[in-house]
XYZ file of C-alpha atoms in Angstrom:
727
model
C 1.057 50.187 62.516
C -1.528 50.523 64.608
C 0.062 49.138 67.276
C 2.946 52.174 67.081
C -0.091 54.554 67.151
C -1.412 53.197 70.529
C 2.123 53.002 72.086
C 2.639 56.752 70.626
C -1.198 57.706 72.320
C -0.076 56.393 75.125
C 3.384 58.209 75.577
C 1.543 61.316 74.917
C -0.753 60.657 77.864
C 2.012 59.818 80.217
C 4.116 63.004 79.201
C 0.589 65.160 80.004
C 0.333 63.896 82.864
C 3.628 64.682 83.752
C 3.576 67.859 82.861
C 0.495 68.732 84.499
C 2.670 68.969 87.992
C 6.035 71.298 88.345
C 7.961 71.801 91.924
C 10.628 74.374 91.433
C 13.598 75.187 93.961
C 17.171 76.122 93.882
C 19.524 72.657 93.834
C 22.054 73.889 96.077
C 21.616 77.055 98.926
C 24.066 78.176 101.289
C 23.388 78.831 104.755
C 25.254 79.919 107.920
C 25.886 77.597 110.897
C 24.179 78.864 113.804
C 21.869 81.470 111.362
C 18.856 80.497 110.126
C 18.035 78.931 106.273
C 14.771 79.998 103.621
C 14.553 77.287 100.780
C 12.459 78.976 98.342
C 9.920 76.683 96.871
C 6.714 77.091 94.844
C 4.372 75.089 92.507
C 1.644 74.541 89.422
C -0.494 72.227 88.598
C -2.751 71.926 85.080
C -4.197 69.109 85.913
C -4.815 66.435 88.794
C -5.603 68.954 91.214
C -4.673 67.895 94.820
C -7.886 67.837 97.048
C -5.904 69.682 99.820
C -3.676 72.007 98.133
C -2.536 73.436 101.796
C -0.925 70.690 102.920
C 2.705 70.447 102.133
C 5.000 67.877 103.461
C 9.022 68.042 103.660
C 11.218 64.789 103.261
C 15.001 63.584 103.422
C 16.023 62.353 100.309
C 16.851 58.907 101.020
C 17.343 55.582 99.284
C 14.588 53.968 100.859
C 11.917 55.837 103.115
C 10.265 59.144 103.625
C 12.124 60.634 106.678
C 9.941 63.702 107.858
C 11.588 67.144 108.251
C 8.616 69.042 108.459
C 4.738 68.121 108.772
C 2.538 70.366 110.695
C 0.154 67.032 110.998
C 2.792 64.969 112.371
C 5.615 67.060 114.334
C 6.501 64.468 116.645
C 7.412 62.430 113.619
C 9.903 64.860 111.998
C 13.327 63.043 112.600
C 15.824 64.423 115.498
C 18.233 66.630 113.587
C 14.990 68.889 111.914
C 12.529 68.867 114.754
C 11.301 72.235 116.507
C 13.706 73.129 113.715
C 11.585 73.597 110.605
C 8.206 75.506 109.481
C 6.748 76.266 106.338
C 7.621 80.155 105.423
C 5.119 80.528 102.455
C 1.734 80.305 102.101
C 0.307 77.410 100.662
C -2.275 78.826 99.381
C -0.427 80.978 97.239
C 1.312 78.126 95.962
C 4.730 78.733 98.130
C 6.105 75.823 99.736
C 8.801 77.346 101.054
C 10.885 76.020 104.220
C 12.117 77.857 106.878
C 15.202 75.889 109.081
C 16.573 78.047 112.524
C 19.593 76.985 114.250
C 21.631 75.676 111.255
C 23.866 72.904 112.138
C 27.104 71.476 110.485
C 25.355 68.066 110.737
C 22.725 69.425 108.477
C 25.512 70.492 105.542
C 24.821 68.144 102.494
C 21.392 66.988 103.040
C 19.070 66.964 100.463
C 15.373 67.674 100.879
C 12.198 67.848 98.483
C 8.508 68.606 99.041
C 5.150 66.678 98.386
C 1.935 68.450 97.938
C -0.662 66.730 98.962
C 0.828 63.201 99.743
C -2.200 61.341 100.918
C -4.159 62.363 97.028
C -1.297 62.888 94.913
C 0.472 59.815 94.052
C 4.315 59.478 92.607
C 2.479 58.383 89.301
C 1.168 61.865 89.203
C 4.389 63.234 89.717
C 7.668 61.936 90.809
C 8.393 65.166 93.625
C 11.914 63.417 95.315
C 12.889 63.947 91.822
C 13.345 67.697 92.752
C 15.631 68.580 95.530
C 17.342 71.066 97.630
C 20.988 70.578 98.811
C 22.068 72.368 101.746
C 25.494 74.219 102.190
C 26.474 74.693 105.631
C 28.972 77.810 105.929
C 30.906 78.091 109.079
C 31.645 81.801 109.033
C 29.882 84.573 107.649
C 30.930 86.726 104.078
C 32.164 90.300 104.797
C 30.266 92.705 104.045
C 31.232 95.155 100.665
C 31.764 99.040 101.309
C 31.463 101.415 98.271
C 32.032 105.215 98.843
C 31.184 107.794 96.438
C 32.353 111.395 96.495
C 33.616 112.907 99.479
C 37.474 114.465 97.897
C 38.008 116.964 99.756
C 36.528 118.066 103.326
C 33.200 119.444 103.293
C 31.613 117.582 99.609
C 29.255 115.372 100.168
C 29.887 111.589 100.768
C 27.746 107.985 99.688
C 28.598 105.124 101.507
C 27.027 102.014 100.702
C 27.334 98.673 102.582
C 25.877 95.090 101.492
C 25.733 92.077 102.486
C 24.201 88.944 101.210
C 22.297 86.065 103.182
C 19.514 83.769 102.753
C 17.514 83.966 105.451
C 14.895 86.825 104.708
C 12.626 85.526 107.859
C 15.121 87.313 110.099
C 16.870 90.005 107.361
C 20.485 90.852 109.263
C 21.136 94.329 110.663
C 23.704 96.845 109.230
C 25.407 99.376 111.350
C 27.621 101.946 109.719
C 30.076 103.832 112.226
C 32.359 107.012 111.607
C 30.149 108.717 109.548
C 26.899 110.706 109.903
C 24.378 111.212 107.391
C 20.807 110.443 106.441
C 20.057 106.199 105.662
C 18.024 104.245 103.364
C 17.845 99.908 103.441
C 16.986 98.265 100.344
C 16.286 93.923 100.223
C 16.028 92.827 97.132
C 16.229 88.824 95.999
C 18.755 87.753 93.672
C 18.130 84.389 92.691
C 17.263 80.656 94.007
C 17.281 82.147 97.815
C 20.244 84.278 97.746
C 18.881 87.946 98.999
C 20.908 90.988 99.429
C 20.481 93.908 101.955
C 22.137 97.009 101.190
C 22.323 100.597 103.505
C 22.923 103.486 101.467
C 24.247 106.624 104.032
C 24.626 110.191 102.642
C 26.589 112.681 104.607
C 29.521 115.040 104.805
C 33.205 115.191 105.040
C 34.281 116.414 108.283
C 37.824 114.971 108.712
C 40.973 114.368 106.031
C 40.841 111.144 107.270
C 37.558 108.629 107.805
C 38.223 105.152 109.076
C 34.582 103.660 108.083
C 33.497 100.849 109.633
C 30.348 98.359 108.689
C 29.115 95.906 110.813
C 26.264 92.997 109.979
C 24.547 91.214 112.954
C 22.880 87.598 111.355
C 20.289 85.619 112.769
C 21.737 84.001 115.872
C 23.734 86.671 116.753
C 26.781 86.412 114.598
C 28.366 89.488 113.837
C 31.059 90.503 111.183
C 32.748 93.475 110.439
C 34.496 95.302 107.476
C 36.545 98.678 107.809
C 37.504 100.765 104.645
C 39.367 103.864 104.791
C 39.087 107.106 102.738
C 41.043 110.553 103.166
C 39.772 113.353 101.462
C 42.084 116.789 101.025
C 41.741 119.579 103.638
C 40.193 122.814 102.183
C 41.547 126.184 103.191
C 39.893 129.573 102.156
C 42.351 132.244 103.114
C 45.361 133.295 105.217
C 45.987 136.677 106.674
C 48.500 138.388 108.709
C 47.802 141.038 111.387
C 48.395 144.056 111.548
C 49.683 144.889 107.448
C 51.732 148.011 108.410
C 54.858 146.085 110.416
C 56.396 148.799 112.052
C 59.163 147.349 114.539
C 61.493 148.609 117.022
C 65.008 147.269 117.097
C 65.295 144.763 120.040
C 61.325 145.286 120.798
C 59.242 142.462 120.688
C 55.959 143.036 118.646
C 52.940 140.203 118.196
C 52.218 139.478 114.915
C 49.000 137.028 114.582
C 48.526 134.625 111.176
C 45.063 133.505 110.795
C 44.614 130.242 108.357
C 40.647 129.712 107.383
C 39.895 126.295 106.743
C 37.678 123.464 106.999
C 39.960 120.921 108.391
C 39.062 118.825 111.593
C 43.521 118.446 111.266
C 44.985 121.600 112.480
C 47.235 123.016 109.571
C 51.316 123.242 110.384
C 52.057 127.115 110.508
C 55.556 128.293 110.177
C 57.581 131.476 110.384
C 60.666 132.507 108.105
C 62.257 133.886 111.530
C 63.577 131.182 113.841
C 63.972 131.573 117.643
C 60.839 133.789 118.218
C 58.156 132.913 120.873
C 55.608 131.239 118.929
C 52.366 130.679 120.360
C 48.978 128.254 118.358
C 45.495 128.602 119.115
C 42.630 127.807 117.232
C 38.662 128.544 117.072
C 35.420 127.029 115.560
C 33.436 129.700 113.369
C 30.229 127.747 111.926
C 29.735 124.504 110.368
C 32.954 122.598 109.544
C 34.723 126.217 108.988
C 37.762 126.891 111.535
C 40.311 129.354 112.045
C 43.563 128.476 113.589
C 46.024 131.605 114.742
C 49.684 131.672 115.218
C 51.162 134.336 117.146
C 54.535 135.408 116.980
C 56.711 137.804 119.364
C 59.019 139.320 116.687
C 62.300 140.621 117.548
C 63.331 142.904 114.707
C 67.263 143.661 114.168
C 68.216 146.633 111.682
C 69.443 144.126 108.989
C 66.164 143.364 109.057
C 64.754 146.574 107.605
C 62.997 146.032 104.077
C 62.487 142.495 104.470
C 59.848 139.946 104.664
C 58.169 138.400 107.574
C 56.305 134.921 106.327
C 53.388 133.150 107.527
C 53.533 129.691 105.575
C 50.067 127.090 106.643
C 50.695 123.292 105.077
C 47.478 121.399 104.364
C 47.003 117.981 102.945
C 45.615 119.504 100.135
C 48.591 121.943 99.388
C 50.377 125.179 100.959
C 49.336 128.561 101.239
C 51.307 131.875 102.307
C 51.250 135.377 103.166
C 53.772 138.175 104.094
C 54.560 141.448 105.318
C 57.338 144.067 105.020
C 59.415 144.745 107.844
C 59.999 148.914 108.816
C 62.728 148.143 111.492
C 63.144 151.911 113.385
C 65.840 152.632 116.248
C 64.343 152.609 120.068
C 64.254 156.394 120.601
C 64.870 157.135 124.549
C 62.030 159.102 126.135
C 62.541 162.498 127.228
C 61.054 161.621 130.418
C 60.765 158.231 131.901
C 59.335 158.163 135.063
C 56.733 160.271 136.893
C 58.251 161.475 139.678
C 56.059 163.168 141.804
C 58.109 162.760 144.749
C 61.326 165.301 144.854
C 64.484 163.220 144.362
C 68.251 164.529 145.363
C 69.894 164.400 141.852
C 73.249 162.963 141.760
C 75.456 161.214 138.589
C 75.260 158.000 137.288
C 76.903 155.522 134.541
C 74.457 153.515 133.281
C 74.709 152.332 129.327
C 71.290 153.827 127.300
C 70.498 149.649 125.923
C 72.170 146.553 126.655
C 70.969 143.413 124.163
C 69.985 139.969 125.793
C 69.141 136.835 124.535
C 65.349 135.301 125.828
C 65.927 132.491 128.405
C 69.102 133.920 129.333
C 70.465 136.525 131.676
C 71.935 139.993 131.061
C 74.307 141.953 133.001
C 73.560 145.531 133.617
C 76.781 147.828 134.499
C 76.190 150.360 136.760
C 78.091 153.077 138.521
C 77.022 156.103 140.584
C 78.810 159.435 142.257
C 77.585 160.161 146.044
C 79.431 161.672 149.050
C 80.740 159.062 151.322
C 78.528 159.878 154.158
C 75.625 159.269 152.277
C 76.515 155.343 151.183
C 75.984 154.047 154.774
C 72.799 151.483 154.841
C 72.107 152.694 151.165
C 69.380 150.787 149.230
C 69.640 149.859 145.467
C 66.615 149.912 143.735
C 65.460 149.095 140.114
C 62.498 150.989 139.007
C 60.454 149.528 135.508
C 58.447 152.336 133.350
C 55.346 152.465 135.884
C 57.181 152.185 139.306
C 57.126 148.923 140.074
C 60.354 147.472 141.196
C 62.720 144.974 138.834
C 64.896 145.029 142.002
C 64.170 145.480 145.444
C 66.387 145.066 148.324
C 63.229 143.302 150.106
C 62.144 140.438 147.808
C 58.381 141.065 148.786
C 58.279 144.145 146.561
C 60.001 143.172 143.329
C 57.432 142.659 140.657
C 55.781 138.734 140.550
C 57.286 138.467 136.829
C 60.287 139.713 138.185
C 61.133 137.731 141.584
C 63.637 135.316 142.057
C 65.014 136.313 138.445
C 66.703 139.157 139.377
C 70.222 139.783 142.032
C 72.265 142.717 142.914
C 76.082 141.941 141.867
C 77.727 145.550 142.692
C 78.633 146.830 145.918
C 76.493 150.271 147.029
C 79.738 151.164 149.684
C 81.868 151.007 146.245
C 79.319 152.915 144.527
C 78.585 150.213 142.482
C 74.979 149.027 141.119
C 75.274 146.298 138.713
C 72.241 144.018 138.925
C 71.373 140.573 136.814
C 68.118 139.578 135.435
C 68.317 136.035 134.392
C 65.822 134.291 132.681
C 64.885 136.898 130.797
C 61.528 137.138 129.095
C 61.024 138.097 125.254
C 58.920 141.481 126.928
C 61.532 142.314 129.575
C 62.656 145.733 127.399
C 62.290 148.216 130.283
C 63.215 150.698 130.469
C 64.847 150.027 134.113
C 65.961 153.035 135.495
C 68.221 153.205 138.968
C 67.140 154.679 142.168
C 68.603 154.376 145.882
C 67.018 155.257 149.203
C 68.683 155.786 152.547
C 65.823 155.488 155.394
C 63.228 158.190 154.688
C 65.749 159.778 151.841
C 65.291 159.416 147.950
C 67.862 159.546 145.413
C 67.685 160.324 141.812
C 70.285 159.913 139.247
C 70.949 161.273 136.050
C 71.928 158.921 133.113
C 70.429 156.180 135.051
C 68.186 154.601 132.813
C 68.780 151.064 130.657
C 66.592 149.763 127.651
C 67.246 146.084 126.735
C 66.912 144.869 123.319
C 66.155 141.759 122.655
C 68.158 139.288 120.166
C 66.240 136.311 118.485
C 69.379 134.299 118.004
C 73.024 134.796 119.765
C 75.804 136.323 118.067
C 78.197 134.077 116.007
C 81.407 132.648 117.099
C 84.518 133.964 115.207
C 87.487 131.623 114.418
C 91.123 132.548 113.416
C 92.293 131.656 110.218
C 93.594 128.242 109.586
C 96.885 127.321 107.654
C 96.059 126.580 104.026
C 98.396 123.459 103.490
C 98.793 121.485 107.002
C 101.111 118.683 107.576
C 100.016 116.141 109.609
C 101.397 115.987 113.003
C 102.197 119.293 113.394
C 100.615 121.187 115.588
C 98.125 124.034 114.807
C 96.469 126.864 117.181
C 93.336 128.350 116.561
C 91.120 130.752 118.607
C 86.948 131.281 118.486
C 85.416 133.876 120.509
C 82.089 134.996 120.477
C 80.777 138.561 122.859
C 77.750 138.079 124.659
C 76.150 140.198 127.837
C 75.904 137.308 130.467
C 78.868 137.361 132.264
C 77.978 135.396 135.241
C 76.706 132.366 132.889
C 79.568 132.947 129.961
C 78.881 130.527 127.518
C 81.068 127.309 127.030
C 82.616 126.668 123.915
C 82.966 122.870 122.164
C 85.234 121.867 119.170
C 84.277 119.228 117.049
C 88.199 117.845 117.030
C 90.152 116.624 119.625
C 92.195 119.140 121.254
C 95.876 118.688 123.276
C 95.635 122.097 125.118
C 92.590 124.775 125.132
C 92.848 128.204 126.962
C 89.865 130.292 128.128
C 89.942 133.922 128.530
C 87.212 136.478 129.461
C 87.499 139.872 128.193
C 85.197 143.044 129.150
C 84.736 144.799 126.297
C 82.993 147.576 127.619
C 79.686 148.984 127.067
C 78.296 145.623 128.932
C 79.753 143.343 126.508
C 82.372 140.263 127.135
C 84.113 138.011 124.888
C 84.801 134.674 125.528
C 87.884 133.365 124.163
C 88.785 129.449 123.275
C 91.941 129.245 122.364
C 92.965 125.356 121.340
C 96.147 123.581 119.604
C 95.020 120.901 117.679
C 97.506 118.458 115.765
C 95.880 116.900 112.592
C 96.693 113.224 111.919
C 95.181 113.408 108.149
C 92.738 110.455 109.022
C 89.963 113.407 109.970
C 86.685 111.938 108.358
C 85.775 115.540 107.518
C 87.893 118.615 106.139
C 86.496 120.777 108.452
C 86.605 122.065 112.491
C 83.481 123.332 114.022
C 83.826 125.755 117.060
C 80.182 125.787 118.640
C 78.627 128.550 121.342
C 76.803 127.442 124.031
C 74.919 129.895 125.924
C 73.198 130.272 129.006
C 69.494 129.447 128.674
C 70.225 126.504 126.154
C 70.423 128.614 122.717
C 73.523 127.423 120.613
C 75.411 128.962 117.719
C 78.539 127.552 115.522
C 81.215 128.431 112.859
C 82.646 126.263 110.423
C 86.411 126.230 109.061
C 87.637 124.116 106.499
C 90.901 122.059 106.771
C 93.841 122.041 104.607
C 95.729 118.803 105.933
C 97.626 116.444 103.549
C 95.475 113.367 103.528
C 97.358 110.139 104.100
C 94.563 108.059 102.536
C 96.794 105.210 100.698
C 97.486 103.858 104.829
C 93.619 104.002 105.592
C 92.203 100.463 106.439
C 89.275 101.248 103.500
C 91.867 101.894 101.286
C 94.182 99.854 102.456
C 92.457 96.667 100.413
C 92.786 98.364 96.815
C 96.644 100.000 97.518
C 98.533 97.402 99.358
C 96.380 93.961 99.863
C 95.124 93.708 95.927
C 98.937 94.313 94.048
C 100.472 91.788 96.827
C 97.615 89.021 96.060
C 98.671 89.589 92.319
C 102.369 89.229 92.853
C 102.158 86.382 95.224
C 99.654 84.505 92.247
C 102.289 85.214 89.656
C 104.986 83.876 91.964
C 103.132 80.657 92.571
C 102.230 80.039 88.798
C 106.213 80.976 87.614
C 107.180 78.439 90.382
C 104.235 75.650 89.237
C 105.667 76.311 85.659
C 109.280 75.861 86.430
C 108.299 72.637 88.590
C 107.017 71.665 85.279
C 109.696 72.303 82.813
C 112.242 70.670 85.795
C 109.755 67.434 85.444
C 109.747 67.262 82.276
C 113.648 67.575 81.958
C 114.373 64.987 84.644
C 111.116 62.279 84.098
C 110.100 62.867 80.021
C 107.137 62.304 78.950
C 105.344 58.765 78.309
C 106.524 58.985 74.392
C 109.862 59.720 75.554
C 109.923 57.001 78.041
C 109.162 54.837 75.610
C 112.267 55.075 73.561
C 114.376 54.962 76.489
C 112.868 52.261 77.768
C 113.205 50.243 74.661
C 116.630 51.979 74.126
C 117.753 50.280 77.690
C 115.640 46.522 76.984
C 118.031 46.408 73.929
C 121.143 47.537 75.891
C 120.598 44.824 78.304
C 119.727 41.998 75.554
C 122.791 42.489 73.664
C 124.658 42.529 76.813
C 123.015 39.263 77.456
C 123.815 37.747 74.352
C 127.273 36.738 75.857
C 125.947 35.430 79.163
C 126.363 31.885 78.753
C 130.283 32.606 78.537
C 130.668 34.367 81.151
C 128.670 33.085 83.957
C 131.259 31.647 85.880
C 132.380 34.923 86.864
C 129.236 35.675 88.666
C 130.309 33.363 91.449
C 133.817 34.998 91.164
C 132.380 38.308 93.215
C 135.378 39.353 94.692
C 137.775 39.497 91.504
C 135.684 41.589 89.242
C 137.192 44.969 88.132
C 136.632 47.571 85.369
C 138.422 45.925 82.538
C 137.562 42.068 82.529
C 138.534 39.446 80.075
C 136.792 36.163 79.293
C 138.433 34.517 76.705
C 139.665 36.231 73.821
C 137.742 39.058 74.284
C 138.746 42.162 76.506
C 135.601 43.887 77.786
C 135.593 47.782 78.278
C 134.154 49.569 80.721
C 130.275 50.338 80.803
C 128.975 52.817 78.136
C 127.324 56.121 78.838
C 124.370 54.663 77.139
C 124.280 51.646 79.174
C 124.661 53.593 82.753
C 121.707 55.854 81.740
C 119.729 52.436 80.736
C 120.193 51.729 84.398
C 119.084 55.143 85.376
C 116.620 55.351 83.189
C 115.126 52.191 84.780
C 115.176 54.245 88.101
C 113.627 56.850 87.244
C 110.733 54.601 85.417
C 110.114 53.285 88.642
C 110.329 56.761 90.745
C 107.347 57.906 88.256
C 103.889 56.833 88.926
C 102.375 54.543 86.627
C 99.517 53.976 85.229
C 98.010 49.956 84.178
C 98.484 51.308 80.674
C 102.112 52.068 80.961
C 102.651 49.605 82.940
C 101.297 47.359 79.967
C 103.388 48.815 77.614
C 106.667 48.576 79.817
C 105.799 44.879 80.754
C 105.475 44.475 76.600
C 108.910 46.877 76.078
C 111.079 44.698 78.817
C 109.651 40.816 78.058
C 109.269 40.917 74.367
C 112.665 42.241 72.124
C 112.847 42.078 68.431
C 116.092 40.192 66.989
C 117.157 40.025 63.775
C 114.819 38.994 61.458
C 112.133 40.497 63.325
C 111.087 37.165 65.696
C 110.406 38.228 69.139
C 111.546 36.476 72.273
C 110.795 36.095 76.139
C 113.166 38.140 78.465
C 113.806 36.414 81.285
C 113.994 37.807 84.510
C 117.663 39.458 85.767
C 117.841 37.689 89.300
C 118.649 39.869 91.621
C 122.612 40.620 92.983
C 121.966 39.729 96.367
C 120.581 36.280 95.327
C 122.263 33.295 95.019
C 123.761 32.454 91.933
C 121.870 30.154 89.413
C 123.576 26.512 88.552
C 124.016 27.258 84.999
C 126.982 29.594 85.514
C 126.111 32.512 84.053
C 128.519 35.422 85.382
C 126.325 38.368 85.582
C 128.667 40.384 87.411
C 130.794 40.450 83.992
C 127.905 42.165 82.313
C 127.567 45.399 84.730
C 130.862 46.772 85.006
C 129.151 49.295 87.881
C 127.697 47.558 90.910
C 126.544 50.483 92.350
C 123.807 50.646 89.354
C 123.222 46.670 89.841
C 122.597 47.260 93.470
C 120.091 50.100 92.483
C 118.497 48.354 89.794
C 118.348 45.305 92.302
C 117.008 47.360 95.217
C 114.514 48.807 93.518
């Protein structure tokens, strides 16, 4: 009992000594190759205090020896892989024994390190420092930073972007840079656990665009850089949309400008459309204040009489939705002014014939018919002029006098000597309405004319072609005639008419309809085949200047689809294959039946075999008396006599047994059939149920046996015998 108490007391003393010291460090810690690493370490003691608490030494854990990793007193004794790369990061006076390693290398991977406080005075019996180690794990590449985004659902909203990354080097913290987002920053670096740190950059800003590509770049100690990207989409915010002027009073054929204003806070311009096509539209934008912007869409609207009472609609499409505005159109007809030109200079008055108004397509041409009446003596050296409302020249015989916007676009088609003043205007612009008035000059004399002014009514879209009617039930292969006509006012460049079907014949004609209007007619003949992919025919008019218009008529052609390639498989090939398959199956079935008739099955074959064997056996019973007849083969006949017995001709059964043997030899045999035949042919049952072995029948071509049997007498039909022997 006393010895036990002594033992327990001793163990208590040792435990007290052991618990008197404690060193804390992580068992494993990660570091980035080429960067730095701080191994956190702390120590405490309650007994056996060190004489020199500021002396902290780090060692490499090995089975024998104490390789130095860091020793401020003996720096040259540090092993090569850690020399000049390690230093104490913590303050030993604060009982901090942390170690800093810079320039981490792959060779450091897996190394176990431990620290010893005052190794000259604190021995291993006091505390086993080498039992507390930290293993270095070297990472080849850094981890990507994480990006978190809060808010910013719409443009103009506040957005918060948080970018964070983990590291193990508080000695030189990573730097974080956020791109494509502006705002105020807040940086935080906090210790997570076991030497792992987290640095976070928080930026608060305002969304300016619908799409943000936020990049977070992190640079670690050693210049190691890594970047992460996150895309943020925001909806565009629109405020209002208006159309000006609100009173939509429009003159027929006269361009009037309307402006659609869209107020928004989007960097990407909205898509603005109008409900009228073939109008001249321009777009512009303006920045107001902050993120507020306005986008304008200007349309040069050309109204027609049929547009009266309709709505002119402007629609804007955003990523966050669509908005629209509209005005009601009030279209008025053009009223000819009482006095067009300010004629301060006296003119000689004559009569002219100019249509008061004519339609034209922007970017196309228009031919203005004009004629006048004057005395013939005044026609010599007469110069034709076309004057604008303000006195400028739309056309002049001297090109230098023509206004800039008409230069190179007008020419005189008529001959003044023939009292023809017809003029052509090419590349007509939207605002070239006029009015334009005809004037003439000869030397110093000037002439004016009554009814000499024309107003050009602009049409946004060309006239639609008109097609003649088609027969309702067209037979394939018959000629079909159809016409397509279209009106225009550009006789020098008439529209080209094309067809969607191949034509056999085509005739083009141009007819003057009066009032400056011309008609172009395309009369074609085409032959429908019944194989057309579409049940329609399209006539397209291509106008000078690039605009097109088309008309469609439906074809009612009797289809022959059952001959088409795509239907041939289902209507001809498939039934033919089925018929051929049925014929093949029927042929195989008939063949099997005929084969069964000519070659009976196994059971039938066996019965025939047994019957033929018995016939042969019964025929042999008298062979011993007729053997001599075999040698006398030349004297055989159909009726033979041996002794007192007259032999009849061979019966049908005997002939059939020979044929049965021949047919059996022609049919394929299996091993089982061969064994069955051998047993049947070689063993036969006679009276008394005693089997006996059948002797082999010699061939008729072989030499006769010495026993003297007349084998020929047994077979009255030698042809059958020869067949059997040959087989």
